[in-house]
Every structure is written in C-alpha cells, then in structure tokens.
Amino acid sequence: MTKTVLCYGDSLTWGYDAETIGRHEYKNRWPSVLQAALGSEARVIAEGLNGRTTAFDDHLADCDRNGARVLPTILQTHAPLDLVILLLGTNDMKPVVAGSAFAACQGISRLVRLIRNHAWPFEFDGPEILIVAPPAICATGNVPFAASFPGGIEESAKLATLYRDLADELGCGFFDGNSVAKTTPIDGIHLDAENTRALGRGLESIVRMMLGI
C-alpha cells in the first residue's frame, strides 16, 4: 500500500528562491526530489508556508504563520498519514517571533504533541515523526534579512543539537539538514536549487527506513 508523507515546513519547503525572489521550479523543491526518489511507493505532500514558525505568532504577517495553530486542520485534511516531516525553526530566530533556538525546540515539541494527541478520523493510526534541523543561517550582505535575524547565525547553529536531543527524548526520527545542505549568502536564510535538491536526496534513506519501504 502506498505510504503518505506530509512535509510540514516554511519557505524552505515552499521553495523560496533568493536569487529570483520567486519560487524554485517544482522539480527542484526538496519534497519533489524526495517524491522522485521514493517513486510509487509513497506520496509526498508539500505543506510549506513562507514565514511559518513552529508555534509562535508573527503579527507582521498577512496570514497565520503559527505552525501549531494550523497543524491540526492540515493533519485532518491529509489523513491518514504514515510520516510527518517537521522542518521548521528558522523563522523562530527572529526576535519579533521568539529569537532563540531553545524557543524553537519548545515549538517543535509542541508540534510533536499535537500530532501524537490528534483525534485521527476513522481510528487511523498516528504517523511516525521525523524532525529535521534546518541548515543554519549564514552571513549575508542582504541588509533587510540580516536586520531581521540579529543573532540568528549563532542561535540557528544550536538547532541541530537541540533537535537531536528532543528527537531522542520523544522517540522521533532525526535528520540534520546541515549534513547535506547550506544556506545561500544571497540572503543567509534560504537554499539555492542545488542545496534544496540535496536536502531531498539526503532525506531518502531515513524516510525509507521509517516507512519500511
């Protein structure tokens, strides 16, 4: 039976292209690359929103970016699910949102609890959960982005260790995005086409293991 994977994330999952100030081609986005790698054995759903946080409000946004608030509706929409991949935390580095890796880790913990305690329809079993640490923020000459993430380079570098420990504590899978991809210095936040493809390829092995395919 075909497995269903939900990729829940922010602009890295949406496919923001810092070079064009647009969106990567569909084939280059990491969920699309993962889908191609898994083939017919799985269906990969990309649920990415620019600016999405783990569990915090962004009062400057023109839509609801609080990942915890909208997650239950998204889970219900796509049920049943075999695996949920959480790739969030970069936007939590903004001081106007949360401003620390510790806060982002707390937010991820909240998302895991929401998934585990969700009232799944038709007595569907709950999915496995894979926590992915986003590639760390890098230095950039882009003034607006640099000003939006003061201290973000140092704080985002802490995410992988915190997320790994959290995954161990909660019994989730873990993958360090820094092991295969790095952010572009164009804005310090996003992935170019090569690196977003690398993320999709890098995730294949652990996703196959967690799905048993």
GROMACS .gro file of C-alpha atoms in nm:
model
  213
    1MET     CA    1   0.000   0.000   0.000
    2THR     CA    2   0.129   0.345  -0.091
    3LYS     CA    3   0.263   0.539   0.206
    4THR     CA    4   0.173   0.905   0.264
    5VAL     CA    5   0.429   1.159   0.381
    6LEU     CA    6   0.346   1.514   0.494
    7CYS     CA    7   0.629   1.769   0.470
    8TYR     CA    8   0.538   2.046   0.714
    9GLY     CA    9   0.761   2.348   0.687
   10ASP     CA   10   0.830   2.706   0.593
   11SER     CA   11   0.985   2.875   0.288
   12LEU     CA   12   1.249   2.602   0.261
   13THR     CA   13   0.965   2.357   0.194
   14TRP     CA   14   0.766   2.605  -0.017
   15GLY     CA   15   1.074   2.653  -0.234
   16TYR     CA   16   1.168   3.020  -0.195
   17ASP     CA   17   1.438   3.120  -0.446
   18ALA     CA   18   1.655   3.402  -0.311
   19GLU     CA   19   1.819   3.458  -0.649
   20THR     CA   20   1.497   3.530  -0.840
   21ILE     CA   21   1.289   3.647  -0.541
   22GLY     CA   22   1.042   3.385  -0.653
   23ARG     CA   23   0.990   3.011  -0.627
   24HIS     CA   24   1.212   2.723  -0.732
   25GLU     CA   25   1.087   2.507  -1.015
   26TYR     CA   26   0.866   2.228  -0.888
   27LYS     CA   27   1.124   1.962  -0.977
   28ASN     CA   28   1.392   2.135  -0.768
   29ARG     CA   29   1.197   2.165  -0.441
   30TRP     CA   30   1.310   1.912  -0.182
   31PRO     CA   31   0.968   1.742  -0.138
   32SER     CA   32   0.957   1.690  -0.516
   33VAL     CA   33   1.306   1.542  -0.516
   34LEU     CA   34   1.208   1.312  -0.228
   35GLN     CA   35   0.896   1.208  -0.418
   36ALA     CA   36   1.102   1.123  -0.726
   37ALA     CA   37   1.343   0.919  -0.514
   38LEU     CA   38   1.067   0.721  -0.341
   39GLY     CA   39   0.867   0.667  -0.660
   40SER     CA   40   0.531   0.495  -0.648
   41GLU     CA   41   0.594   0.355  -0.300
   42ALA     CA   42   0.498   0.684  -0.137
   43ARG     CA   43   0.300   1.002  -0.191
   44VAL     CA   44   0.479   1.314  -0.068
   45ILE     CA   45   0.267   1.615   0.026
   46ALA     CA   46   0.444   1.953   0.041
   47GLU     CA   47   0.288   2.181   0.303
   48GLY     CA   48   0.521   2.480   0.313
   49LEU     CA   49   0.441   2.842   0.401
   50ASN     CA   50   0.680   3.135   0.380
   51GLY     CA   51   0.749   3.268   0.728
   52ARG     CA   52   0.588   2.978   0.915
   53THR     CA   53   0.706   2.941   1.274
   54THR     CA   54   0.695   2.636   1.497
   55ALA     CA   55   0.435   2.768   1.739
   56PHE     CA   56   0.462   3.146   1.757
   57ASP     CA   57   0.259   3.437   1.621
   58ASP     CA   58   0.408   3.677   1.368
   59HIS     CA   59   0.200   3.991   1.395
   60LEU     CA   60   0.365   4.144   1.088
   61ALA     CA   61   0.234   3.867   0.861
   62ASP     CA   62  -0.068   3.887   0.633
   63CYS     CA   63  -0.164   3.526   0.708
   64ASP     CA   64  -0.148   3.286   1.001
   65ARG     CA   65   0.213   3.170   1.028
   66ASN     CA   66   0.174   2.996   1.364
   67GLY     CA   67   0.256   2.635   1.282
   68ALA     CA   68   0.089   2.496   1.592
   69ARG     CA   69  -0.242   2.667   1.529
   70VAL     CA   70  -0.299   2.540   1.175
   71LEU     CA   71  -0.138   2.196   1.208
   72PRO     CA   72  -0.446   2.008   1.339
   73THR     CA   73  -0.651   2.119   1.039
   74ILE     CA   74  -0.375   2.015   0.799
   75LEU     CA   75  -0.341   1.676   0.968
   76GLN     CA   76  -0.714   1.620   0.934
   77THR     CA   77  -0.708   1.731   0.570
   78HIS     CA   78  -0.445   1.479   0.464
   79ALA     CA   79  -0.524   1.185   0.694
   80PRO     CA   80  -0.430   0.906   0.705
   81LEU     CA   81  -0.059   0.978   0.725
   82ASP     CA   82   0.235   0.741   0.766
   83LEU     CA   83   0.503   1.002   0.830
   84VAL     CA   84   0.516   1.372   0.915
   85ILE     CA   85   0.842   1.555   0.845
   86LEU     CA   86   0.887   1.871   1.052
   87LEU     CA   87   1.131   2.122   0.901
   88LEU     CA   88   1.080   2.442   1.097
   89GLY     CA   89   1.266   2.676   1.329
   90THR     CA   90   1.449   2.926   1.111
   91ASN     CA   91   1.177   3.192   1.139
   92ASP     CA   92   1.171   3.144   1.516
   93MET     CA   93   1.515   3.305   1.516
   94LYS     CA   94   1.358   3.647   1.450
   95PRO     CA   95   1.348   3.842   1.779
   96VAL     CA   96   0.997   3.965   1.694
   97VAL     CA   97   0.887   3.600   1.686
   98ALA     CA   98   1.089   3.414   1.951
   99GLY     CA   99   1.458   3.481   1.898
  100SER     CA  100   1.621   3.165   2.029
  101ALA     CA  101   1.697   2.806   1.940
  102PHE     CA  102   1.558   2.696   2.276
  103ALA     CA  103   1.222   2.853   2.192
  104ALA     CA  104   1.220   2.682   1.853
  105CYS     CA  105   1.290   2.348   2.021
  106GLN     CA  106   0.997   2.405   2.254
  107GLY     CA  107   0.785   2.482   1.950
  108ILE     CA  108   0.886   2.158   1.778
  109SER     CA  109   0.800   1.970   2.097
  110ARG     CA  110   0.456   2.130   2.086
  111LEU     CA  111   0.406   2.015   1.726
  112VAL     CA  112   0.505   1.659   1.815
  113ARG     CA  113   0.249   1.657   2.096
  114LEU     CA  114  -0.020   1.788   1.860
  115ILE     CA  115   0.050   1.507   1.615
  116ARG     CA  116   0.064   1.240   1.883
  117ASN     CA  117  -0.258   1.357   2.051
  118HIS     CA  118  -0.453   1.433   1.734
  119ALA     CA  119  -0.802   1.286   1.708
  120TRP     CA  120  -0.741   1.090   1.388
  121PRO     CA  121  -1.059   1.016   1.189
  122PHE     CA  122  -1.186   0.662   1.135
  123GLU     CA  123  -0.948   0.530   1.402
  124PHE     CA  124  -0.649   0.579   1.173
  125ASP     CA  125  -0.315   0.510   1.337
  126GLY     CA  126  -0.096   0.813   1.401
  127PRO     CA  127   0.213   0.869   1.185
  128GLU     CA  128   0.581   0.844   1.258
  129ILE     CA  129   0.751   1.182   1.305
  130LEU     CA  130   1.082   1.296   1.157
  131ILE     CA  131   1.237   1.614   1.299
  132VAL     CA  132   1.473   1.789   1.057
  133ALA     CA  133   1.711   2.062   1.169
  134PRO     CA  134   1.716   2.338   0.906
  135PRO     CA  135   2.052   2.439   0.761
  136ALA     CA  136   2.196   2.714   0.979
  137ILE     CA  137   2.169   3.081   0.889
  138CYS     CA  138   2.486   3.218   0.727
  139ALA     CA  139   2.638   3.565   0.690
  140THR     CA  140   2.483   3.786   0.422
  141GLY     CA  141   2.514   4.133   0.279
  142ASN     CA  142   2.136   4.147   0.243
  143VAL     CA  143   2.057   4.426   0.489
  144PRO     CA  144   1.684   4.359   0.544
  145PHE     CA  145   1.736   3.988   0.608
  146ALA     CA  146   2.041   4.044   0.830
  147ALA     CA  147   1.846   4.301   1.031
  148SER     CA  148   1.550   4.063   1.069
  149PHE     CA  149   1.767   3.787   1.219
  150PRO     CA  150   2.016   3.952   1.457
  151GLY     CA  151   2.196   3.677   1.644
  152GLY     CA  152   2.042   3.423   1.410
  153ILE     CA  153   2.372   3.279   1.291
  154GLU     CA  154   2.471   3.177   1.643
  155GLU     CA  155   2.126   3.066   1.754
  156SER     CA  156   2.042   2.863   1.442
  157ALA     CA  157   2.371   2.675   1.480
  158LYS     CA  158   2.232   2.533   1.806
  159LEU     CA  159   1.920   2.384   1.647
  160ALA     CA  160   2.071   2.054   1.531
  161THR     CA  161   2.193   1.954   1.877
  162LEU     CA  162   1.872   2.062   2.047
  163TYR     CA  163   1.652   1.888   1.790
  164ARG     CA  164   1.859   1.569   1.805
  165ASP     CA  165   1.822   1.553   2.181
  166LEU     CA  166   1.450   1.626   2.156
  167ALA     CA  167   1.402   1.352   1.897
  168ASP     CA  168   1.576   1.103   2.125
  169GLU     CA  169   1.361   1.212   2.418
  170LEU     CA  170   1.032   1.189   2.228
  171GLY     CA  171   1.105   0.883   2.017
  172CYS     CA  172   1.111   1.063   1.682
  173GLY     CA  173   1.343   1.030   1.388
  174PHE     CA  174   1.607   1.299   1.336
  175PHE     CA  175   1.796   1.435   1.036
  176ASP     CA  176   2.044   1.722   1.032
  177GLY     CA  177   1.989   1.934   0.723
  178ASN     CA  178   2.337   2.080   0.771
  179SER     CA  179   2.483   1.742   0.676
  180VAL     CA  180   2.374   1.782   0.313
  181ALA     CA  181   2.281   2.146   0.252
  182LYS     CA  182   2.385   2.501   0.334
  183THR     CA  183   2.205   2.833   0.309
  184THR     CA  184   2.285   3.086   0.038
  185PRO     CA  185   2.476   3.406   0.126
  186ILE     CA  186   2.236   3.593  -0.102
  187ASP     CA  187   2.005   3.631   0.197
  188GLY     CA  188   2.157   3.398   0.458
  189ILE     CA  189   1.833   3.206   0.506
  190HIS     CA  190   1.721   3.014   0.200
  191LEU     CA  191   1.853   2.734  -0.018
  192ASP     CA  192   1.958   2.760  -0.381
  193ALA     CA  193   1.835   2.497  -0.625
  194GLU     CA  194   2.138   2.273  -0.576
  195ASN     CA  195   2.102   2.267  -0.199
  196THR     CA  196   1.727   2.216  -0.188
  197ARG     CA  197   1.772   1.920  -0.422
  198ALA     CA  198   2.049   1.790  -0.197
  199LEU     CA  199   1.814   1.804   0.100
  200GLY     CA  200   1.555   1.593  -0.080
  201ARG     CA  201   1.815   1.336  -0.181
  202GLY     CA  202   1.964   1.330   0.167
  203LEU     CA  203   1.631   1.252   0.329
  204GLU     CA  204   1.557   0.947   0.115
  205SER     CA  205   1.741   0.690   0.326
  206ILE     CA  206   1.591   0.778   0.665
  207VAL     CA  207   1.245   0.823   0.515
  208ARG     CA  208   1.262   0.478   0.358
  209MET     CA  209   1.374   0.333   0.688
  210MET     CA  210   1.094   0.500   0.884
  211LEU     CA  211   0.832   0.395   0.628
  212GLY     CA  212   0.966   0.042   0.597
  213ILE     CA  213   0.993   0.057   0.218
   0.00000   0.00000   0.00000
